[in-house]
Short mmCIF file of C-alpha atoms and ligand atoms in Angstrom, two decimals:
data_model
loop_
_atom_site.label_atom_id
_atom_site.label_comp_id
_atom_site.label_asym_id
_atom_site.label_seq_id
_atom_site.Cartn_x
_atom_site.Cartn_y
_atom_site.Cartn_z
CA UNK A 16 20.17 -52.48 21.16
CA UNK A 17 18.87 -55.54 22.93
CA UNK A 18 16.28 -57.57 21.00
CA UNK A 19 12.72 -57.34 22.36
CA UNK A 20 12.15 -61.05 21.81
CA UNK A 21 14.88 -63.70 21.85
CA UNK A 22 14.21 -67.38 21.39
CA UNK A 23 17.16 -69.71 21.54
CA UNK A 24 17.01 -73.42 20.72
CA UNK A 25 13.38 -73.66 21.87
CA UNK A 26 11.94 -77.19 21.92
CA UNK A 27 8.50 -78.25 23.08
CA UNK A 28 7.24 -81.82 23.21
CA UNK A 29 3.61 -82.76 23.70
CA UNK A 30 2.20 -86.15 24.50
CA UNK A 31 -0.73 -86.96 22.27
CA UNK A 32 -2.94 -89.95 22.94
CA UNK A 33 -2.84 -91.26 19.37
CA UNK A 34 0.49 -90.00 18.02
CA UNK A 35 2.58 -90.40 21.18
CA UNK A 36 5.28 -87.81 21.70
CA UNK A 37 5.00 -84.89 19.28
CA UNK A 38 7.77 -82.32 18.91
CA UNK A 39 5.75 -79.14 18.31
CA UNK A 40 8.79 -76.85 18.41
CA UNK A 41 12.17 -78.18 17.40
CA UNK A 42 15.14 -75.88 18.09
CA UNK A 43 13.45 -72.63 17.05
CA UNK A 44 15.51 -69.40 16.93
CA UNK A 45 14.18 -65.86 16.88
CA UNK A 46 15.54 -62.39 17.42
CA UNK A 47 13.07 -59.54 17.14
CA UNK A 48 14.51 -56.00 17.24
CA UNK A 49 12.69 -53.07 18.84
CA UNK A 50 10.20 -51.12 16.74
CA UNK A 51 8.12 -52.03 13.73
CA UNK A 52 6.10 -55.04 12.74
CA UNK A 53 7.70 -58.49 12.78
CA UNK A 54 5.89 -61.33 11.01
CA UNK A 55 6.13 -64.86 12.39
CA UNK A 56 5.01 -66.82 9.37
CA UNK A 57 4.40 -70.53 8.97
CA UNK A 58 1.77 -73.04 7.94
CA UNK A 59 -0.78 -74.37 10.44
CA UNK A 60 0.82 -76.72 12.94
CA UNK A 61 4.34 -75.29 12.52
CA UNK A 62 4.62 -74.34 16.21
CA UNK A 63 3.78 -70.62 16.21
CA UNK A 64 1.20 -70.65 19.00
CA UNK A 65 3.33 -72.98 21.12
CA UNK A 66 6.32 -70.60 20.75
CA UNK A 67 4.18 -67.61 21.74
CA UNK A 68 2.78 -69.51 24.73
CA UNK A 69 6.32 -70.29 25.91
CA UNK A 70 7.32 -66.66 25.42
CA UNK A 71 4.41 -65.48 27.60
CA UNK A 72 4.97 -68.11 30.30
CA UNK A 73 1.73 -69.94 29.41
CA UNK A 74 3.64 -73.11 28.55
CA UNK A 75 7.00 -74.49 29.72
CA UNK A 76 9.71 -75.25 27.15
CA UNK A 77 11.08 -78.83 27.01
CA UNK A 78 14.46 -77.26 26.15
CA UNK A 79 15.90 -73.90 25.16
CA UNK A 80 15.26 -70.34 26.32
CA UNK A 81 12.87 -67.46 25.66
CA UNK A 82 13.51 -63.87 26.66
CA UNK A 83 11.04 -61.01 26.52
CA UNK A 84 12.37 -57.45 26.96
CA UNK A 85 15.55 -59.03 28.29
CA UNK A 86 13.77 -61.07 30.99
CA UNK A 87 13.85 -64.87 31.03
CA UNK A 88 10.48 -66.54 30.52
CA UNK A 89 8.82 -67.55 32.72
CA UNK A 90 10.93 -66.54 35.79
CA UNK A 91 11.56 -62.89 34.86
CA UNK A 92 8.19 -62.16 33.26
CA UNK A 93 6.54 -60.48 36.27
CA UNK A 94 9.04 -57.61 35.92
CA UNK A 95 8.28 -56.89 32.24
CA UNK A 96 4.80 -58.21 31.46
CA UNK A 97 3.23 -54.81 32.28
CA UNK A 98 4.92 -53.45 29.14
CA UNK A 99 3.53 -56.22 26.94
CA UNK A 100 0.06 -56.63 25.44
CA UNK A 101 -0.91 -60.03 24.03
CA UNK A 102 -3.70 -61.60 22.06
CA UNK A 103 -3.33 -65.38 21.95
CA UNK A 104 -6.07 -67.51 20.47
CA UNK A 105 -9.65 -66.54 21.26
CA UNK A 106 -9.66 -64.16 24.18
CA UNK A 107 -11.67 -65.43 27.14
CA UNK A 108 -14.37 -62.76 27.33
CA UNK A 109 -17.48 -62.58 29.48
CA UNK A 110 -20.38 -62.86 27.01
CA UNK A 111 -22.86 -61.25 29.41
CA UNK A 112 -21.33 -57.76 29.55
CA UNK A 113 -20.76 -55.17 26.83
CA UNK A 114 -17.44 -54.48 25.14
CA UNK A 115 -17.24 -51.12 26.87
CA UNK A 116 -17.92 -52.71 30.27
CA UNK A 117 -15.30 -55.40 29.59
CA UNK A 118 -12.68 -52.71 29.10
CA UNK A 119 -13.97 -50.51 31.93
CA UNK A 120 -13.69 -53.38 34.43
CA UNK A 121 -10.13 -54.18 33.36
CA UNK A 122 -9.19 -50.49 33.31
CA UNK A 123 -10.50 -49.92 36.83
CA UNK A 124 -8.63 -52.98 38.12
CA UNK A 125 -5.41 -51.69 36.55
CA UNK A 126 -5.96 -48.04 37.59
CA UNK A 127 -6.40 -46.90 33.99
CA UNK A 128 -8.71 -43.93 33.27
CA UNK A 129 -12.05 -44.08 31.41
CA UNK A 130 -10.75 -41.85 28.61
CA UNK A 131 -8.31 -44.64 27.69
CA UNK A 132 -11.25 -47.07 27.39
CA UNK A 133 -12.94 -44.77 24.88
CA UNK A 134 -9.67 -44.25 23.00
CA UNK A 135 -8.98 -47.97 22.56
CA UNK A 136 -12.60 -48.70 21.59
CA UNK A 137 -12.22 -46.06 18.90
CA UNK A 138 -8.87 -47.45 17.75
CA UNK A 139 -10.18 -50.94 17.17
CA UNK A 140 -13.36 -49.69 15.51
CA UNK A 141 -15.78 -50.78 18.24
CA UNK A 142 -16.90 -47.40 19.60
CA UNK A 143 -20.33 -47.61 17.97
CA UNK A 144 -20.99 -51.19 19.08
CA UNK A 145 -19.32 -50.73 22.46
CA UNK A 146 -22.60 -50.99 24.39
CA UNK A 147 -23.69 -54.27 22.73
CA UNK A 148 -23.26 -57.42 24.78
CA UNK A 149 -20.19 -59.48 23.87
CA UNK A 150 -22.42 -62.50 23.16
CA UNK A 151 -23.84 -60.57 20.21
CA UNK A 152 -20.39 -59.90 18.76
CA UNK A 153 -19.08 -61.66 15.67
CA UNK A 154 -15.82 -63.57 15.88
CA UNK A 155 -14.06 -60.58 14.30
CA UNK A 156 -15.55 -58.16 16.84
CA UNK A 157 -14.43 -60.41 19.69
CA UNK A 158 -10.96 -60.49 18.16
CA UNK A 159 -10.96 -56.68 18.00
CA UNK A 160 -12.14 -56.46 21.62
CA UNK A 161 -9.26 -58.79 22.52
CA UNK A 162 -6.92 -56.39 20.78
CA UNK A 163 -8.51 -53.48 22.68
CA UNK A 164 -7.80 -55.33 25.95
CA UNK A 165 -4.16 -55.77 24.85
CA UNK A 166 -3.93 -52.04 24.04
CA UNK A 167 -5.41 -50.79 27.34
CA UNK A 168 -2.08 -50.55 29.12
CA UNK A 169 -0.44 -48.74 26.17
CA UNK A 170 2.11 -51.55 25.76
CA UNK A 171 5.46 -51.06 24.05
CA UNK A 172 5.32 -54.65 22.80
CA UNK A 173 2.30 -56.35 21.27
CA UNK A 174 2.24 -60.09 20.70
CA UNK A 175 -0.61 -61.05 18.41
CA UNK A 176 -1.29 -64.67 17.48
CA UNK A 177 -3.14 -64.79 14.14
CA UNK A 178 -5.07 -61.58 14.84
CA UNK A 179 -6.91 -61.72 11.51
CA UNK A 180 -8.51 -65.12 12.25
CA UNK A 181 -12.26 -65.00 11.88
CA UNK A 182 -12.32 -61.54 10.35
CA UNK A 183 -14.07 -60.72 7.09
CA UNK A 184 -12.04 -59.03 4.32
CA UNK A 185 -13.00 -55.52 5.46
CA UNK A 186 -12.10 -56.43 9.05
CA UNK A 187 -8.77 -57.86 7.93
CA UNK A 188 -7.95 -54.63 6.11
CA UNK A 189 -8.87 -52.55 9.18
CA UNK A 190 -6.80 -54.65 11.56
CA UNK A 191 -3.88 -54.61 9.14
CA UNK A 192 -3.93 -50.80 9.00
CA UNK A 193 -4.20 -50.63 12.79
CA UNK A 194 -1.22 -52.98 13.23
CA UNK A 195 0.83 -50.96 10.75
CA UNK A 196 0.05 -47.75 12.67
CA UNK A 197 0.99 -49.40 15.98
CA UNK A 198 4.34 -50.39 14.44
CA UNK A 199 4.88 -46.88 13.05
CA UNK A 200 4.32 -45.40 16.53
CA UNK A 201 7.54 -47.08 17.65
CA UNK A 202 5.93 -50.09 19.32
CA UNK A 203 7.17 -53.58 18.54
CA UNK A 204 4.42 -55.72 17.08
CA UNK A 205 5.10 -59.45 16.86
CA UNK A 206 2.46 -60.98 14.65
CA UNK A 207 1.98 -64.62 13.79
CA UNK A 208 0.18 -65.70 10.66
CA UNK A 209 -0.25 -68.59 8.26
CA UNK A 210 -1.34 -66.08 5.60
CA UNK A 211 1.45 -64.71 3.49
CA UNK A 212 -0.54 -61.78 2.16
CA UNK A 213 -1.09 -60.50 5.68
CA UNK A 214 2.60 -60.55 6.50
CA UNK A 215 3.92 -59.37 3.16
CA UNK A 216 1.86 -56.17 3.27
CA UNK A 217 2.56 -54.91 6.76
CA UNK A 218 5.76 -56.42 8.13
CA UNK A 219 9.22 -54.90 8.17
CA UNK A 220 10.89 -58.19 9.03
CA UNK A 221 9.78 -61.81 9.01
CA UNK A 222 10.80 -65.20 10.28
CA UNK A 223 9.55 -68.18 8.34
CA UNK A 224 8.97 -71.34 10.35
CA UNK A 225 8.18 -74.87 9.29
CA UNK A 226 7.91 -77.98 11.47
CA UNK A 227 8.99 -76.11 14.59
CA UNK A 228 12.17 -74.64 13.11
CA UNK A 229 13.14 -71.24 11.77
CA UNK A 230 13.86 -71.64 8.10
CA UNK A 231 14.87 -68.06 7.40
CA UNK A 232 14.65 -64.63 8.97
CA UNK A 233 15.37 -61.07 7.93
CA UNK A 234 13.80 -58.15 6.13
CA UNK A 235 11.24 -59.02 3.46
CA UNK A 236 13.89 -57.97 0.91
CA UNK A 237 16.47 -60.34 2.49
CA UNK A 238 14.04 -63.23 2.40
CA UNK A 239 13.18 -62.55 -1.22
CA UNK A 240 16.87 -62.35 -2.07
CA UNK A 241 17.36 -65.80 -0.54
CA UNK A 242 14.99 -67.11 -3.20
CA UNK A 243 16.56 -65.13 -6.02
CA UNK A 244 15.04 -65.83 -9.43
CA UNK A 245 16.85 -68.57 -11.25
CA UNK A 246 14.78 -68.48 -14.39
CA UNK A 247 13.87 -66.12 -17.22
CA UNK A 248 10.76 -65.67 -19.29
CA UNK A 249 11.45 -65.60 -23.03
CA UNK A 250 8.90 -64.68 -25.68
CA UNK A 251 9.55 -65.67 -29.29
CA UNK A 252 7.31 -66.42 -32.29
CA UNK A 253 8.43 -70.02 -32.78
CA UNK A 254 8.35 -71.52 -29.30
CA UNK A 255 9.23 -75.09 -30.34
CA UNK A 256 12.12 -74.04 -32.59
CA UNK A 257 13.49 -71.69 -29.91
CA UNK A 258 13.19 -74.37 -27.24
CA UNK A 259 15.19 -76.77 -29.43
CA UNK A 260 17.87 -74.13 -30.07
CA UNK A 261 18.19 -73.35 -26.36
CA UNK A 262 18.24 -77.06 -25.53
CA UNK A 263 21.05 -77.58 -28.01
CA UNK A 264 22.94 -74.72 -26.35
CA UNK A 265 22.70 -76.54 -23.02
CA UNK A 266 19.80 -74.67 -21.39
CA UNK A 267 16.94 -76.36 -19.58
CA UNK A 268 13.72 -75.02 -21.06
CA UNK A 269 10.06 -75.34 -20.05
CA UNK A 270 7.14 -74.21 -22.20
CA UNK A 271 4.66 -72.09 -20.26
CA UNK A 272 1.72 -70.67 -22.22
CA UNK A 273 3.02 -68.34 -24.92
CA UNK A 274 6.41 -68.00 -23.21
CA UNK A 275 9.39 -70.21 -22.59
CA UNK A 276 10.87 -70.44 -19.14
CA UNK A 277 14.63 -70.83 -19.29
CA UNK A 278 16.09 -72.25 -16.10
CA UNK A 279 19.19 -70.08 -15.66
CA UNK A 280 20.35 -67.15 -13.57
CA UNK A 281 19.07 -63.90 -15.15
CA UNK A 282 22.75 -62.81 -15.33
CA UNK A 283 23.01 -65.21 -18.26
CA UNK A 284 20.43 -63.32 -20.33
CA UNK A 285 23.06 -62.36 -22.90
CA UNK A 286 23.96 -66.03 -23.49
CA UNK A 287 20.29 -66.91 -23.91
CA UNK A 288 19.82 -64.10 -26.45
CA UNK A 289 22.93 -65.12 -28.35
CA UNK A 290 21.83 -68.77 -28.58
CA UNK A 291 18.41 -67.70 -29.83
CA UNK A 292 19.68 -65.21 -32.42
CA UNK A 293 22.29 -67.68 -33.70
CA UNK A 294 19.41 -70.03 -34.56
CA UNK A 295 17.33 -67.26 -36.15
CA UNK A 296 14.97 -66.58 -33.22
CA UNK A 297 14.61 -62.96 -32.13
CA UNK A 298 13.17 -62.60 -28.63
CA UNK A 299 10.54 -59.90 -28.14
CA UNK A 300 10.79 -60.27 -24.36
CA UNK A 301 13.40 -61.54 -21.90
CA UNK A 302 12.87 -60.92 -18.21
CA UNK A 303 13.60 -62.60 -14.86
CA UNK A 304 10.87 -64.77 -13.35
CA UNK A 305 9.87 -62.59 -10.38
CA UNK A 306 9.93 -64.27 -7.00
CA UNK A 307 7.35 -63.44 -4.39
CA UNK A 308 7.38 -64.20 -0.69
CA UNK A 309 5.20 -67.15 -1.63
CA UNK A 310 7.91 -68.52 -3.95
CA UNK A 311 10.51 -67.92 -1.26
CA UNK A 312 8.37 -69.71 1.26
CA UNK A 313 7.84 -72.67 -1.01
CA UNK A 314 11.51 -72.82 -2.02
CA UNK A 315 12.59 -72.76 1.63
CA UNK A 316 10.07 -75.11 3.20
CA UNK A 317 8.76 -77.32 0.38
CA UNK A 318 5.37 -76.66 1.87
CA UNK A 319 2.54 -74.71 0.33
CA UNK A 320 1.23 -71.75 2.26
CA UNK A 321 -2.07 -69.99 1.90
CA UNK A 322 -1.62 -66.70 0.11
CA UNK A 323 -4.56 -64.95 1.74
CA UNK A 324 -5.25 -61.44 0.66
N1 LIG B 19 -1.74 -78.71 24.02
C1 LIG B 19 -1.31 -79.52 23.06
N2 LIG B 19 -1.26 -80.87 23.23
C2 LIG B 19 -0.80 -81.68 22.27
N3 LIG B 19 -0.33 -81.27 21.08
C3 LIG B 19 -0.34 -79.94 20.84
C4 LIG B 19 -0.83 -79.00 21.80
N4 LIG B 19 -0.70 -77.75 21.28
C5 LIG B 19 -0.17 -77.91 20.05
N5 LIG B 19 0.06 -79.20 19.77
C6 LIG B 19 0.67 -79.75 18.53
O1 LIG B 19 1.86 -79.03 18.29
C7 LIG B 19 2.02 -78.72 16.92
C8 LIG B 19 2.19 -77.23 16.74
O2 LIG B 19 0.98 -76.59 17.10
P1 LIG B 19 0.84 -75.01 17.19
O3 LIG B 19 1.91 -74.46 18.04
O4 LIG B 19 -0.57 -74.73 17.59
O5 LIG B 19 1.08 -74.57 15.67
P2 LIG B 19 0.60 -73.26 14.87
O6 LIG B 19 0.21 -72.22 15.86
O7 LIG B 19 1.77 -72.89 14.03
O8 LIG B 19 -0.57 -73.69 14.01
C9 LIG B 19 0.82 -79.33 16.22
O9 LIG B 19 1.19 -80.58 15.72
C10 LIG B 19 -0.20 -79.46 17.31
O10 LIG B 19 -1.07 -80.53 17.05
MG1 LIG B 20 -1.56 -71.15 16.04
#
């Protein structure tokens, strides 16, 4: 099946007054299959918004190609954009009308019925506050109204740029559950985030980007496998003695609290045990150092990322 989103060698240069030419996106590659939630993960400034803007025809690439539902961006977008809902940065909303009116106006313009307006208000959790003016909305409520706008046309693809920005923890949880449900309904949700926790919990697949390039992509399990544990935790009574014995047997050892960390593939656990027992140390624990998406991210990009919640 054809990917829903394809990005091939995308480059985007900006001219900045102080820094001169800045390469915001530098040969980025993406292939997003149909259905489910795809996380586009990278630290701030790694080129996520710029990529999404190119994909939606809001910005022109300096080099490379973007395709959305098989159509080239920007030339082919008019033929497919009706099947795509997007939320990029803060939605430009009229502060002087209510959330319900905002949606009603857009629905009328697009020939969409009033029942759909009520349904999307309900979905994003704004039904009760739907008659309040937008200027009285919190950042999170505006973000949810933006998502409601994106959902009005019942899109098969949703492109959401950092949808959890500005939301409080309860709001983040709600939006996360909503996104997961949208993915489970067979839609394709493409979600950018600089928060690992957000992506780890709801995405089927991820691409990790750093400095405008794709560092790795695949299922969460694939990405974790790429950063397979290469160390073991060992617990023994005499940490110093055991560390010396392992050192003498050729292992690199780090002390970490009441454990030792032995830098070796967990497949070599038997060798570690043998070296310890030969020197009279009997381990009470020996287990692989678990890797998280955070470890994988750090191992692959050498950049810290916020874990979020
Ligand atoms: N309109 C612009 N003009 C100049 N530089 C920009 C512009 N938009 C983004 N950049 C620069 O491009 C880089 C990537 O930005 P962006 O795509 O917003 O990253 P992200 O969304 O991952 O945080 C940053 O260095 C940013 O300063
Ligand atoms: Mg951004």
